Structure formats: C-alpha cells, structure tokens
Amino acid sequence: MSEQTTGRAAVMSDYKEDFEIREYPRPVAAPGGLVVEIDVATVCGSDVHAWQGNLALPVDPPLILGHEMAGRIVEIGDGAELDSVGQRLELGDRVVWAHVPCGRCHECTVLHQPVLCARRYIAYLTSCAEAPHFTGTFADYAIVRPEAGRVRVPDGVESSWASAGSCALRTVVKALSLAGKIDHDDTVVVQGAGPLGLFATALLSIHEPRKLVVVGGPEDRLELAREWGATDTVLVDPSADPAGRIAEVTSITGRGASVMFELAGAPGVMTEGIQMMARGGRYVMLGTLGGRPQEISVSTIVTRGITVIGSMSGEIGDYHTAMQFLDRYQDRFDWNRMLGNEYGLDELADAMAAMRRMDEIKPVIRPSRQT
C-alpha cells in the first residue's frame, strides 16, 4: 500500500475535452469513512455520456469521473470497522461502495429505496475543486463517505471483475428483483449486448427460461452472450428495418417476450421493444439515461396489458449480491471476456473513446500503470 502524501487524478475541466492530470493532497478518513487507493476503475457508459455532455443527470465540472471501482483500504475512520453487511474491514481489504442518499426523504425512509433519493450525492458528477478533491474513481485515491454503503470484495474476485460488477452487475441485480419471478416457461428478451446486457444474460441463464434471446451487436458480443447462456441472438443492423427484428423475436419466442429487459439505451429501443412483447408481459427499462424522446405505442401497452417497470442503479444489498455472484460463478462464466485493454490515468480519453466506438466492452483503468 502507498504511503504517498499526494495523489493524481484525471480531471474533466469541460465537456469533450482531454483530461488534465492534477495532483492533490492525499485525503484523510472522516469518522465512519474510509480512504482507499484505487486498484482498478472501469469505464461505464454514463462516464462517456457525462464527458460528452449528454447525461440526463446534473454535471458540475471540474470533476473526476469514474464510479466503478475496487479500492484497497489505506485508512479506516473511527466507527468504520465493518462494511454494510457486517463483514469486518482491515487495511488492505478491497471494497466497492455506493452513492450517498440523504437518509431522510420519503424515498429513503418510507419506500426504502435510497437509490431514488432526489438529494442523493453522486460523487463523480460533483465538482472536485474543493478539498478533499478525490470524488470520482479515475484517480489514485478515493474517499468513502461516512454515509456511503460499502461492501468488502471477496478474496477470490479479481479487482477488475469487482469494478465492472460494482455498477453494471448490481444494476442488473436490482432490475431482476423488480421484474418478479422468472421461471422455465418464460421467454426472456434482453435488448443490448454491452456490459448490462451481458451481465443480465449470465444472471438470467441461472433461471433457465425457455428462451433467452439477446438482441444487439456487434457479432462478437452476441457470441459471448451465447457462451453465457443465450439460447438465441438477433444482430442489430442499424440500417435495417426494425420490423424484421420484431418478426424474428416473435418467431423465436412464439408469442413475444414474457419478460424484456431494455439495456441498450439506443434511440428507438423502447419503440421497438414494446412491439416484441407478449400479452401480459413485463418490460423492464434500465438502459436509457438521456438521449432523445422516444415514440411508443401506448395502445399496444394497454391492449396487450404490458407492465412497464423503471429501474436505476442499485441498493447496497445489490452490491453484495453482485460480488457474491461473481465469486460463486467464476468457473461458469469467464468474466475476463468482458474486459478490454488496460489504460493509465493519462490514457483515459483513449479508453473513453474506445468504449464510445464500441471497440471494447469494458475498458480498464489502472492508476498505477506507467505509460
């Protein structure tokens, strides 16, 4: 573990601009909080959207992007000796952690869904101009605030897996909990073959639905989806008429999707997805955060009795479930297949561009990497 008194961070000063490497004093743990040294941080699509200026959440530059991570504890504040599920924490342990809800609003106290808190503190979208500076995870260090849920990473889980799972997988875990029961009679369709879609495919395959169809691309990602349990895949050709995909999914499933997960965030994805639904089906949306409005057939939702469910992010229990899933099923799923190249902090713009081009599923940022 490092004994440095300062640390570097890749700072986004403005939209679409290259990142500036700045050095700040190493933070100090508050009572109930932690200071971690970032082992690995992976790139999320929302990082790219924030960088490009089209994320449907407030963004306050200058800031340090990054919210997927596995960090090694270098300082434990008083009262922070246990994680959020009661596991003891020691120096050198790796943790993942959540955004900070207010803990007082209706959503936090009555609904018990702090992820819906309107006053939730989202560190990586908050200005880093003032101390303690280390808000996002594209940096040498990060702080885990006293109010933030945190979970110890199992020893058998690699940091890069934990980082990817700390966002995409826990988000899918949350969505599956809202979707309701999925059994052998269901025909399940996943829209999207990115990190969300691939993790969803792995999770859903454990339920062994009659059909598990992944709609997306490119072809190498669909190949991975099949390896991870998809019974069928449908390649999305942006130049093709969506009617062809709708007909293909309907043919594969027999009557349409009894459960569908929107994990693509692409223009028109809901417009298309609703037309693939079976009567009485459940349409779970979690891939779209921003972008242009989409036209949907409300009459189709009504006449087919479709239930539309919105899901975002995940609670701290979902983080724990995600880490346990990565550990338990690592012999069944090769999690490394999802990971892209490794980049240093000064190569962050290259990593973001690679994800934006869909060259890589999940680029890996390793701050200790020397370039």
PDB file of N, CA and C in Angstrom, residues 187-237:
ATOM      1  N   THR A 187     -40.299 -16.555 -21.723  1.00  0.00           N
ATOM      2  CA  THR A 187     -39.490 -16.193 -22.887  1.00  0.00           C
ATOM      3  C   THR A 187     -38.923 -14.808 -22.599  1.00  0.00           C
ATOM      4  N   VAL A 188     -37.635 -14.761 -22.346  1.00  0.00           N
ATOM      5  CA  VAL A 188     -36.980 -13.536 -21.890  1.00  0.00           C
ATOM      6  C   VAL A 188     -36.148 -12.952 -23.022  1.00  0.00           C
ATOM      7  N   VAL A 189     -36.284 -11.650 -23.229  1.00  0.00           N
ATOM      8  CA  VAL A 189     -35.518 -10.954 -24.258  1.00  0.00           C
ATOM      9  C   VAL A 189     -34.691  -9.859 -23.593  1.00  0.00           C
ATOM     10  N   VAL A 190     -33.427  -9.796 -23.953  1.00  0.00           N
ATOM     11  CA  VAL A 190     -32.506  -8.767 -23.480  1.00  0.00           C
ATOM     12  C   VAL A 190     -32.158  -7.871 -24.658  1.00  0.00           C
ATOM     13  N   GLN A 191     -32.477  -6.594 -24.544  1.00  0.00           N
ATOM     14  CA  GLN A 191     -32.096  -5.623 -25.570  1.00  0.00           C
ATOM     15  C   GLN A 191     -30.757  -5.008 -25.174  1.00  0.00           C
ATOM     16  N   GLY A 192     -29.720  -5.308 -25.936  1.00  0.00           N
ATOM     17  CA  GLY A 192     -28.404  -4.758 -25.651  1.00  0.00           C
ATOM     18  C   GLY A 192     -27.404  -5.838 -25.303  1.00  0.00           C
ATOM     19  N   ALA A 193     -26.209  -5.721 -25.859  1.00  0.00           N
ATOM     20  CA  ALA A 193     -25.147  -6.700 -25.610  1.00  0.00           C
ATOM     21  C   ALA A 193     -23.892  -6.022 -25.083  1.00  0.00           C
ATOM     22  N   GLY A 194     -24.095  -4.924 -24.343  1.00  0.00           N
ATOM     23  CA  GLY A 194     -22.986  -4.286 -23.652  1.00  0.00           C
ATOM     24  C   GLY A 194     -22.811  -4.902 -22.275  1.00  0.00           C
ATOM     25  N   PRO A 195     -22.124  -4.214 -21.358  1.00  0.00           N
ATOM     26  CA  PRO A 195     -21.919  -4.766 -20.017  1.00  0.00           C
ATOM     27  C   PRO A 195     -23.219  -5.117 -19.305  1.00  0.00           C
ATOM     28  N   LEU A 196     -24.217  -4.234 -19.366  1.00  0.00           N
ATOM     29  CA  LEU A 196     -25.501  -4.534 -18.735  1.00  0.00           C
ATOM     30  C   LEU A 196     -26.134  -5.774 -19.342  1.00  0.00           C
ATOM     31  N   GLY A 197     -26.186  -5.818 -20.662  1.00  0.00           N
ATOM     32  CA  GLY A 197     -26.830  -6.930 -21.339  1.00  0.00           C
ATOM     33  C   GLY A 197     -26.133  -8.252 -21.108  1.00  0.00           C
ATOM     34  N   LEU A 198     -24.809  -8.240 -21.085  1.00  0.00           N
ATOM     35  CA  LEU A 198     -24.066  -9.481 -20.885  1.00  0.00           C
ATOM     36  C   LEU A 198     -24.185  -9.976 -19.450  1.00  0.00           C
ATOM     37  N   PHE A 199     -24.090  -9.072 -18.483  1.00  0.00           N
ATOM     38  CA  PHE A 199     -24.300  -9.488 -17.096  1.00  0.00           C
ATOM     39  C   PHE A 199     -25.731 -10.000 -16.903  1.00  0.00           C
ATOM     40  N   ALA A 200     -26.698  -9.336 -17.536  1.00  0.00           N
ATOM     41  CA  ALA A 200     -28.083  -9.796 -17.438  1.00  0.00           C
ATOM     42  C   ALA A 200     -28.234 -11.194 -18.019  1.00  0.00           C
ATOM     43  N   THR A 201     -27.573 -11.446 -19.135  1.00  0.00           N
ATOM     44  CA  THR A 201     -27.631 -12.769 -19.750  1.00  0.00           C
ATOM     45  C   THR A 201     -27.114 -13.831 -18.790  1.00  0.00           C
ATOM     46  N   ALA A 202     -25.987 -13.554 -18.145  1.00  0.00           N
ATOM     47  CA  ALA A 202     -25.428 -14.509 -17.187  1.00  0.00           C
ATOM     48  C   ALA A 202     -26.389 -14.756 -16.026  1.00  0.00           C
ATOM     49  N   LEU A 203     -26.907 -13.687 -15.444  1.00  0.00           N
ATOM     50  CA  LEU A 203     -27.836 -13.826 -14.323  1.00  0.00           C
ATOM     51  C   LEU A 203     -29.103 -14.567 -14.728  1.00  0.00           C
ATOM     52  N   LEU A 204     -29.667 -14.200 -15.863  1.00  0.00           N
ATOM     53  CA  LEU A 204     -30.923 -14.805 -16.306  1.00  0.00           C
ATOM     54  C   LEU A 204     -30.749 -16.268 -16.670  1.00  0.00           C
ATOM     55  N   SER A 205     -29.575 -16.630 -17.155  1.00  0.00           N
ATOM     56  CA  SER A 205     -29.359 -18.027 -17.540  1.00  0.00           C
ATOM     57  C   SER A 205     -29.478 -18.964 -16.345  1.00  0.00           C
ATOM     58  N   ILE A 206     -29.208 -18.452 -15.149  1.00  0.00           N
ATOM     59  CA  ILE A 206     -29.340 -19.270 -13.941  1.00  0.00           C
ATOM     60  C   ILE A 206     -30.801 -19.665 -13.720  1.00  0.00           C
ATOM     61  N   HIS A 207     -31.737 -18.821 -14.171  1.00  0.00           N
ATOM     62  CA  HIS A 207     -33.174 -19.106 -14.031  1.00  0.00           C
ATOM     63  C   HIS A 207     -33.672 -20.111 -15.073  1.00  0.00           C
ATOM     64  N   GLU A 208     -32.876 -20.361 -16.093  1.00  0.00           N
ATOM     65  CA  GLU A 208     -33.197 -21.329 -17.150  1.00  0.00           C
ATOM     66  C   GLU A 208     -34.577 -21.098 -17.778  1.00  0.00           C
ATOM     67  N   PRO A 209     -34.822 -19.883 -18.304  1.00  0.00           N
ATOM     68  CA  PRO A 209     -36.085 -19.662 -19.014  1.00  0.00           C
ATOM     69  C   PRO A 209     -36.130 -20.485 -20.295  1.00  0.00           C
ATOM     70  N   ARG A 210     -37.326 -20.682 -20.819  1.00  0.00           N
ATOM     71  CA  ARG A 210     -37.485 -21.484 -22.040  1.00  0.00           C
ATOM     72  C   ARG A 210     -36.708 -20.875 -23.192  1.00  0.00           C
ATOM     73  N   LYS A 211     -36.760 -19.566 -23.317  1.00  0.00           N
ATOM     74  CA  LYS A 211     -35.977 -18.846 -24.308  1.00  0.00           C
ATOM     75  C   LYS A 211     -35.297 -17.660 -23.639  1.00  0.00           C
ATOM     76  N   LEU A 212     -34.043 -17.446 -23.994  1.00  0.00           N
ATOM     77  CA  LEU A 212     -33.298 -16.273 -23.547  1.00  0.00           C
ATOM     78  C   LEU A 212     -32.644 -15.672 -24.784  1.00  0.00           C
ATOM     79  N   VAL A 213     -33.251 -14.610 -25.281  1.00  0.00           N
ATOM     80  CA  VAL A 213     -32.864 -14.015 -26.559  1.00  0.00           C
ATOM     81  C   VAL A 213     -32.153 -12.688 -26.301  1.00  0.00           C
ATOM     82  N   VAL A 214     -30.985 -12.516 -26.892  1.00  0.00           N
ATOM     83  CA  VAL A 214     -30.252 -11.255 -26.784  1.00  0.00           C
ATOM     84  C   VAL A 214     -30.278 -10.562 -28.137  1.00  0.00           C
ATOM     85  N   VAL A 215     -30.755  -9.319 -28.133  1.00  0.00           N
ATOM     86  CA  VAL A 215     -30.843  -8.508 -29.347  1.00  0.00           C
ATOM     87  C   VAL A 215     -29.802  -7.402 -29.229  1.00  0.00           C
ATOM     88  N   GLY A 216     -28.838  -7.379 -30.132  1.00  0.00           N
ATOM     89  CA  GLY A 216     -27.794  -6.359 -30.039  1.00  0.00           C
ATOM     90  C   GLY A 216     -26.679  -6.603 -31.021  1.00  0.00           C
ATOM     91  N   GLY A 217     -25.498  -6.183 -30.679  1.00  0.00           N
ATOM     92  CA  GLY A 217     -24.331  -6.315 -31.533  1.00  0.00           C
ATOM     93  C   GLY A 217     -23.147  -5.620 -30.880  1.00  0.00           C
ATOM     94  N   PRO A 218     -21.986  -5.727 -31.510  1.00  0.00           N
ATOM     95  CA  PRO A 218     -21.678  -6.466 -32.735  1.00  0.00           C
ATOM     96  C   PRO A 218     -21.646  -7.977 -32.501  1.00  0.00           C
ATOM     97  N   GLU A 219     -21.289  -8.716 -33.538  1.00  0.00           N
ATOM     98  CA  GLU A 219     -21.407 -10.170 -33.505  1.00  0.00           C
ATOM     99  C   GLU A 219     -20.539 -10.808 -32.427  1.00  0.00           C
ATOM    100  N   ASP A 220     -19.351 -10.258 -32.151  1.00  0.00           N
ATOM    101  CA  ASP A 220     -18.502 -10.886 -31.134  1.00  0.00           C
ATOM    102  C   ASP A 220     -19.137 -10.822 -29.753  1.00  0.00           C
ATOM    103  N   ARG A 221     -19.922  -9.784 -29.498  1.00  0.00           N
ATOM    104  CA  ARG A 221     -20.626  -9.702 -28.221  1.00  0.00           C
ATOM    105  C   ARG A 221     -21.785 -10.700 -28.172  1.00  0.00           C
ATOM    106  N   LEU A 222     -22.435 -10.903 -29.291  1.00  0.00           N
ATOM    107  CA  LEU A 222     -23.502 -11.901 -29.333  1.00  0.00           C
ATOM    108  C   LEU A 222     -22.933 -13.302 -29.145  1.00  0.00           C
ATOM    109  N   GLU A 223     -21.746 -13.529 -29.661  1.00  0.00           N
ATOM    110  CA  GLU A 223     -21.086 -14.822 -29.439  1.00  0.00           C
ATOM    111  C   GLU A 223     -20.846 -15.044 -27.952  1.00  0.00           C
ATOM    112  N   LEU A 224     -20.393 -14.002 -27.248  1.00  0.00           N
ATOM    113  CA  LEU A 224     -20.193 -14.109 -25.809  1.00  0.00           C
ATOM    114  C   LEU A 224     -21.525 -14.330 -25.097  1.00  0.00           C
ATOM    115  N   ALA A 225     -22.576 -13.650 -25.554  1.00  0.00           N
ATOM    116  CA  ALA A 225     -23.900 -13.849 -24.960  1.00  0.00           C
ATOM    117  C   ALA A 225     -24.334 -15.305 -25.074  1.00  0.00           C
ATOM    118  N   ARG A 226     -24.075 -15.920 -26.211  1.00  0.00           N
ATOM    119  CA  ARG A 226     -24.430 -17.338 -26.377  1.00  0.00           C
ATOM    120  C   ARG A 226     -23.608 -18.220 -25.434  1.00  0.00           C
ATOM    121  N   GLU A 227     -22.333 -17.886 -25.276  1.00  0.00           N
ATOM    122  CA  GLU A 227     -21.490 -18.647 -24.349  1.00  0.00           C
ATOM    123  C   GLU A 227     -21.999 -18.514 -22.918  1.00  0.00           C
ATOM    124  N   TRP A 228     -22.590 -17.383 -22.608  1.00  0.00           N
ATOM    125  CA  TRP A 228     -23.064 -17.131 -21.252  1.00  0.00           C
ATOM    126  C   TRP A 228     -24.531 -17.502 -21.051  1.00  0.00           C
ATOM    127  N   GLY A 229     -25.137 -18.179 -22.014  1.00  0.00           N
ATOM    128  CA  GLY A 229     -26.458 -18.742 -21.759  1.00  0.00           C
ATOM    129  C   GLY A 229     -27.577 -18.327 -22.670  1.00  0.00           C
ATOM    130  N   ALA A 230     -27.352 -17.402 -23.598  1.00  0.00           N
ATOM    131  CA  ALA A 230     -28.426 -17.027 -24.524  1.00  0.00           C
ATOM    132  C   ALA A 230     -28.770 -18.220 -25.414  1.00  0.00           C
ATOM    133  N   THR A 231     -30.061 -18.508 -25.535  1.00  0.00           N
ATOM    134  CA  THR A 231     -30.482 -19.586 -26.438  1.00  0.00           C
ATOM    135  C   THR A 231     -30.489 -19.117 -27.879  1.00  0.00           C
ATOM    136  N   ASP A 232     -30.710 -17.816 -28.078  1.00  0.00           N
ATOM    137  CA  ASP A 232     -30.782 -17.238 -29.420  1.00  0.00           C
ATOM    138  C   ASP A 232     -30.257 -15.810 -29.358  1.00  0.00           C
ATOM    139  N   THR A 233     -29.746 -15.326 -30.490  1.00  0.00           N
ATOM    140  CA  THR A 233     -29.317 -13.936 -30.598  1.00  0.00           C
ATOM    141  C   THR A 233     -29.825 -13.349 -31.907  1.00  0.00           C
ATOM    142  N   VAL A 234     -30.058 -12.051 -31.880  1.00  0.00           N
ATOM    143  CA  VAL A 234     -30.512 -11.323 -33.063  1.00  0.00           C
ATOM    144  C   VAL A 234     -29.589 -10.128 -33.244  1.00  0.00           C
ATOM    145  N   LEU A 235     -28.902 -10.082 -34.367  1.00  0.00           N
ATOM    146  CA  LEU A 235     -27.966  -8.998 -34.646  1.00  0.00           C
ATOM    147  C   LEU A 235     -28.719  -7.744 -35.063  1.00  0.00           C
ATOM    148  N   VAL A 236     -28.363  -6.624 -34.450  1.00  0.00           N
ATOM    149  CA  VAL A 236     -28.958  -5.339 -34.803  1.00  0.00           C
ATOM    150  C   VAL A 236     -28.137  -4.704 -35.916  1.00  0.00           C
ATOM    151  N   ASP A 237     -28.761  -4.528 -37.057  1.00  0.00           N
ATOM    152  CA  ASP A 237     -28.184  -3.784 -38.174  1.00  0.00           C
ATOM    153  C   ASP A 237     -28.871  -2.424 -38.196  1.00  0.00           C
TER     154      ASP A 237
END
